[in-house]
């Protein structure tokens, strides 16, 4: 091989190397762009899913708050009923004692 042929071959291989480098760079950028796009899609899907989960959580918390409110109302009603029942029993007991005392007084007056 002569020096001239060697020079030609060397310049062709250098040009071909530069072309390969440019091709690799372009392919790498395209792949990077594709990965960026996939990442954006993934992030958007994650955000949608997160929004759904937060909405569900909010709904469940509202439902729980309603249940708590209903339970508090029921407990309040039960406490009121218990209080009324105790008051009724006290009145009955007081009336019974008053009746007994009245009967005892009448018996004592008669005797």
Coordinates of C-alpha atoms in Angstrom, one line a residue:
X1 CA 0.0 0.0 0.0
X2 CA 1.4 3.4 -0.9
X3 CA 1.4 6.4 1.2
X4 CA -1.2 8.0 -1.0
X5 CA -3.6 5.0 -0.6
X6 CA -3.0 5.0 3.1
X7 CA -3.9 8.7 3.4
X8 CA -7.1 8.2 1.4
X9 CA -8.1 5.2 3.5
X10 CA -7.4 7.2 6.7
X11 CA -9.4 10.2 5.6
X12 CA -12.4 7.9 4.7
X13 CA -12.2 6.1 8.0
X14 CA -12.1 9.5 9.9
X15 CA -15.1 10.7 7.9
X16 CA -16.9 7.5 8.6
X17 CA -16.0 7.8 12.3
X18 CA -17.4 11.3 12.4
X19 CA -20.6 10.1 10.7
X20 CA -20.9 7.2 13.2
X21 CA -20.4 9.7 16.0
X22 CA -23.0 12.0 14.7
X23 CA -25.4 9.1 14.2
X24 CA -24.8 7.8 17.7
X25 CA -25.3 11.3 19.1
X26 CA -28.5 11.8 17.1
X27 CA -29.7 8.3 18.1
X28 CA -28.8 9.0 21.8
X29 CA -30.7 12.3 21.7
X30 CA -33.7 10.6 20.1
X31 CA -33.6 7.9 22.8
X32 CA -33.3 10.6 25.5
X33 CA -36.2 12.4 24.0
X34 CA -38.2 9.2 23.9
X35 CA -37.3 8.5 27.6
X36 CA -38.2 12.1 28.5
X37 CA -41.6 11.6 26.8
X38 CA -42.2 8.3 28.6
X39 CA -41.2 9.9 31.9
X40 CA -43.7 12.8 31.3
X41 CA -46.4 10.3 30.5
X42 CA -45.6 8.3 33.6
X43 CA -45.6 11.4 35.8
X44 CA -48.9 12.5 34.3
X45 CA -50.4 9.1 35.0
X46 CA -49.0 9.2 38.5
X47 CA -50.5 12.6 39.1
X48 CA -53.9 11.4 37.8
X49 CA -53.8 8.4 40.1
X50 CA -52.7 10.5 43.0
X51 CA -55.6 12.9 42.4
X52 CA -58.0 10.0 42.4
X53 CA -56.6 8.6 45.6
X54 CA -56.7 12.0 47.3
X55 CA -60.4 12.4 46.2
X56 CA -61.2 8.9 47.5
X57 CA -59.4 9.7 50.8
X58 CA -61.4 13.0 51.0
X59 CA -64.6 11.1 50.4
X60 CA -63.8 8.5 53.0
X61 CA -62.9 11.2 55.6
X62 CA -66.2 13.0 54.9
X63 CA -68.1 9.7 55.3
X64 CA -66.2 9.0 58.6
X65 CA -67.0 12.5 59.9
X66 CA -70.7 12.0 59.1
X67 CA -70.7 8.7 60.9
X68 CA -69.0 10.3 63.9
X69 CA -71.6 13.0 63.9
X70 CA -74.4 10.5 63.7
X71 CA -72.9 8.4 66.5
X72 CA -72.5 11.6 68.7
X73 CA -76.2 12.4 68.1
X74 CA -77.2 8.8 68.9
X75 CA -75.2 8.9 72.1
X76 CA -76.7 12.2 73.0
X77 CA -80.2 10.8 72.5
X78 CA -79.4 7.7 74.6
X79 CA -78.0 9.9 77.4
X80 CA -81.2 12.0 77.3
X81 CA -83.4 8.9 77.4
X82 CA -81.4 7.5 80.3
X83 CA -81.7 10.8 82.1
X84 CA -85.5 10.9 81.5
X85 CA -85.9 7.3 82.6
X86 CA -83.9 8.0 85.8
X87 CA -86.0 11.1 86.4
X88 CA -89.2 9.2 85.9
X89 CA -88.0 6.5 88.3
X90 CA -87.2 9.1 90.9
X91 CA -90.6 10.7 90.6
X92 CA -92.3 7.3 90.9
X93 CA -90.2 6.5 94.0
X94 CA -91.0 10.0 95.5
X95 CA -94.7 9.5 94.7
X96 CA -94.7 6.1 96.3
X97 CA -92.9 7.4 99.4
X98 CA -95.4 10.3 99.6
X99 CA -98.3 7.9 99.2
X100 CA -96.9 5.6 101.9
X101 CA -96.3 8.6 104.2
X102 CA -99.9 9.8 103.6
X103 CA -101.3 6.4 104.4
X104 CA -99.2 6.2 107.5
X105 CA -100.3 9.6 108.6
X106 CA -104.0 8.7 108.0
X107 CA -103.5 5.5 110.0
X108 CA -101.9 7.4 112.8
X109 CA -104.8 9.9 112.8
X110 CA -107.4 7.2 112.9
X111 CA -105.7 5.4 115.7

